[in-house]
PDB file of C-alpha atoms in Angstrom:
ATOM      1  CA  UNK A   1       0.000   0.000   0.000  1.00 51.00           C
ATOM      2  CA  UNK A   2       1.350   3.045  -1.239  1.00 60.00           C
ATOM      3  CA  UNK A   3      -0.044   6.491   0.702  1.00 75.00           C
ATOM      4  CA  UNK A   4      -0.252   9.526  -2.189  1.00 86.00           C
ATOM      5  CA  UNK A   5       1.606  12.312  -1.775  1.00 94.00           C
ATOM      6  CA  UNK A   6      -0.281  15.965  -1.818  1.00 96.00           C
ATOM      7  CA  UNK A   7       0.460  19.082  -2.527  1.00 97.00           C
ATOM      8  CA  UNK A   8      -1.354  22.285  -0.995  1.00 97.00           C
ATOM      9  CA  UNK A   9      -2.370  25.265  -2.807  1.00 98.00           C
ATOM     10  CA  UNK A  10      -3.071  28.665  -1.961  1.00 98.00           C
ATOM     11  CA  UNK A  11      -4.750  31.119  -3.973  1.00 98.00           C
ATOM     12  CA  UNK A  12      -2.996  34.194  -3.512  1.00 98.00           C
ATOM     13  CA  UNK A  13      -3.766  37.012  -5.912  1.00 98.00           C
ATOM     14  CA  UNK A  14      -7.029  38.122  -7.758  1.00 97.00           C
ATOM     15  CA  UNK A  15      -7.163  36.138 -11.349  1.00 97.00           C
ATOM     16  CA  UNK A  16      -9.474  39.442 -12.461  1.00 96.00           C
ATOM     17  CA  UNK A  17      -8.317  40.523 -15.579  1.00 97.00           C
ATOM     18  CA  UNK A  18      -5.826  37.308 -16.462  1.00 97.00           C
ATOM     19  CA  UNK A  19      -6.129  35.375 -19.332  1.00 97.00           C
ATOM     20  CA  UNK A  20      -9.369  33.358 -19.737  1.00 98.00           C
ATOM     21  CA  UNK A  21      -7.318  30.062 -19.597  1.00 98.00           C
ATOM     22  CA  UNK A  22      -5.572  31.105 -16.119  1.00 98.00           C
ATOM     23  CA  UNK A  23      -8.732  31.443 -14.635  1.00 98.00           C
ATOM     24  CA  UNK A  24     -10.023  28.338 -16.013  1.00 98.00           C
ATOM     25  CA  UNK A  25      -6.857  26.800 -14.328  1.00 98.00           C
ATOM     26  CA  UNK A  26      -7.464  28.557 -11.180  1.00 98.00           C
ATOM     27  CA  UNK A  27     -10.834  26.783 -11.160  1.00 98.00           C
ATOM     28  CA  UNK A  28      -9.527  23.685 -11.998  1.00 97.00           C
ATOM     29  CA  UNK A  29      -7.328  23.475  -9.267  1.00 97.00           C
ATOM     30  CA  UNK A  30     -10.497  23.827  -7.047  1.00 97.00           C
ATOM     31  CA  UNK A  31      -9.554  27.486  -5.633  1.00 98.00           C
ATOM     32  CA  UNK A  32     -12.688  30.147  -5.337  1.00 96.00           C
ATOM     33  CA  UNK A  33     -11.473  33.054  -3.359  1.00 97.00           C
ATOM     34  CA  UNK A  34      -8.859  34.598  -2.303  1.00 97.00           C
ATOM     35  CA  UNK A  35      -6.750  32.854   0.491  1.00 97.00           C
ATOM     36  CA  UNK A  36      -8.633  29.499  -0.709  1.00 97.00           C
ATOM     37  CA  UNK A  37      -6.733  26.024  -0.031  1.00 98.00           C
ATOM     38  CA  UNK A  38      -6.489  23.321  -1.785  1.00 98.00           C
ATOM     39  CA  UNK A  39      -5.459  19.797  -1.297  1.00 97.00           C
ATOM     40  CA  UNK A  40      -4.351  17.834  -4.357  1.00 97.00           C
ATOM     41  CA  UNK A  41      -2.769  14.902  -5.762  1.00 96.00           C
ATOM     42  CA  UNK A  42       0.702  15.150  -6.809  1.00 96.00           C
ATOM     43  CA  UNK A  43       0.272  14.650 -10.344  1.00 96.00           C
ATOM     44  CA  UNK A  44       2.479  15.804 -13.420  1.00 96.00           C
ATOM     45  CA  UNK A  45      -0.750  17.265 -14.709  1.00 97.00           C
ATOM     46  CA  UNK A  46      -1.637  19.344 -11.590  1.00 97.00           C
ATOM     47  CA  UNK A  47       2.393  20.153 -11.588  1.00 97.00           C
ATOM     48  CA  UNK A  48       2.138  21.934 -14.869  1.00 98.00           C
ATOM     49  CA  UNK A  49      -1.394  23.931 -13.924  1.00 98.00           C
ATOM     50  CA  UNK A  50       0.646  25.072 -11.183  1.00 98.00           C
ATOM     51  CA  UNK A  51       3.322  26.116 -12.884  1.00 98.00           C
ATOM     52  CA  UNK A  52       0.692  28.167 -15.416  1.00 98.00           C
ATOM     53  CA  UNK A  53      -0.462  29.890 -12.681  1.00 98.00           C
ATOM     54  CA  UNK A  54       2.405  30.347 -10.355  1.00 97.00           C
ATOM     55  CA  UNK A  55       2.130  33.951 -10.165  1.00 98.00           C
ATOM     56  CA  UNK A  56      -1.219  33.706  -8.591  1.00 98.00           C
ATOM     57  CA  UNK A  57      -0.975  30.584  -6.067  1.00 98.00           C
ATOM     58  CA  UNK A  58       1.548  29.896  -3.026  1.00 98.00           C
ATOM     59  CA  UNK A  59       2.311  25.826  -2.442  1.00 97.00           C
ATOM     60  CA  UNK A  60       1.856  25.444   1.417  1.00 94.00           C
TER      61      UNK A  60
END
């Protein structure tokens, strides 16, 4: 049994007036408003959203 490892995610800035597809990333990563957590698998796919939207989210 192998546990999965998590990362946490914190939405830090405002996505208001990014690019459509940041915001649809911020979504996807399950974040609403500001200060938001959270908690996902650590995936190469949620990796790379992260990485879109570094600028806007803190890993915790």
């Amino acid at each position: 049994m192998s546990t999965q490892q998590t990362i946490k995610v914190q939405l830090v800035r405002s996505p208001i007036g990014t690019k459509e597809s940041h915001r649809a990333t911020v979504r996807g990563l399950g974040l609403r408003k500001l200060n938001s957590i959270s908690e996902l698998q650590d995936t190469p796919a949620v990796r790379g959203m992260i990485n879109k939207i570094s600028y806007l989210v803190k890993v915790i």
